[in-house]
Short mmCIF file of C-alpha atoms in Angstrom, two decimals:
data_model
loop_
_atom_site.label_atom_id
_atom_site.label_comp_id
_atom_site.label_asym_id
_atom_site.label_seq_id
_atom_site.Cartn_x
_atom_site.Cartn_y
_atom_site.Cartn_z
CA MET X 1 94.75 96.52 109.14
CA LYS X 2 98.12 97.37 108.12
CA LEU X 3 100.78 94.47 107.23
CA SER X 4 103.22 95.38 109.58
CA GLN X 5 100.21 94.83 112.64
CA LEU X 6 99.90 91.08 111.65
CA ARG X 7 101.84 88.31 113.39
CA PRO X 8 103.22 85.25 112.03
CA GLY X 9 101.25 82.71 110.47
CA GLN X 10 98.39 85.16 110.02
CA THR X 11 97.37 85.99 106.32
CA GLY X 12 95.66 89.04 104.83
CA ILE X 13 94.96 90.19 100.81
CA ILE X 14 96.43 93.57 99.87
CA LYS X 15 93.80 96.20 99.39
CA GLU X 16 95.77 99.34 98.99
CA PHE X 17 99.03 101.18 99.76
CA THR X 18 99.69 104.50 101.53
CA ASP X 19 102.93 105.73 99.74
CA LEU X 20 103.00 105.69 95.92
CA GLU X 21 106.58 105.81 95.88
CA MET X 22 107.07 102.46 97.82
CA SER X 23 103.87 101.41 96.07
CA ILE X 24 105.35 101.04 93.23
CA LYS X 25 108.62 99.35 94.63
CA LEU X 26 106.52 96.95 96.13
CA MET X 27 104.11 96.11 92.79
CA GLU X 28 107.54 95.37 91.15
CA MET X 29 108.29 92.46 93.81
CA GLY X 30 104.43 91.36 93.25
CA CYS X 31 102.48 92.72 96.11
CA LEU X 32 99.85 93.63 93.98
CA PRO X 33 96.03 94.66 95.25
CA GLY X 34 94.05 91.19 95.48
CA GLU X 35 97.31 88.93 96.46
CA SER X 36 97.14 87.00 99.34
CA ILE X 37 100.30 87.81 102.20
CA VAL X 38 101.37 85.17 104.95
CA VAL X 39 103.53 86.78 107.62
CA GLU X 40 106.18 83.91 107.98
CA ARG X 41 108.37 85.64 110.71
CA PHE X 42 110.16 88.17 112.31
CA ALA X 43 113.89 88.78 112.80
CA PRO X 44 115.06 88.51 116.73
CA LEU X 45 115.18 92.12 117.38
CA GLY X 46 111.60 92.11 115.39
CA ASP X 47 112.60 94.32 111.97
CA PRO X 48 112.56 92.99 109.34
CA MET X 49 109.86 90.41 108.46
CA ALA X 50 109.50 87.65 106.09
CA ILE X 51 106.80 87.29 104.28
CA THR X 52 105.10 84.75 101.15
CA VAL X 53 103.71 86.66 98.41
CA SER X 54 102.91 85.34 95.09
CA GLY X 55 104.84 82.42 95.50
CA TYR X 56 107.93 83.29 97.10
CA GLN X 57 109.54 85.20 99.93
CA LEU X 58 110.10 88.99 100.57
CA SER X 59 112.02 90.39 103.28
CA LEU X 60 110.32 93.66 104.48
CA ARG X 61 111.25 96.39 107.02
CA LYS X 62 108.21 97.11 109.22
CA LEU X 63 108.30 100.72 107.73
CA GLU X 64 107.71 99.20 104.39
CA ALA X 65 105.21 96.76 105.53
CA SER X 66 103.47 99.43 107.33
CA THR X 67 102.32 101.12 103.96
CA ILE X 68 100.34 98.19 102.91
CA ILE X 69 96.49 98.30 104.02
CA LEU X 70 94.74 94.90 104.24
CA HIS X 71 91.16 93.96 103.59
#
């Protein structure tokens, strides 16, 4: 399952990334394999989305979130 498929309040554990270039950017922001992610909310038009990972909130576009594969 991809992160972009979760709804607000749902959680997942990061398994891997589908885009090498994007994965470097995401890992620098704390999105490491094995970390738990909580989807907090979506913007009114559905993009971007707010997530909590490693104790802080990030905002990701759905395209970016679709590169994160969850367990």
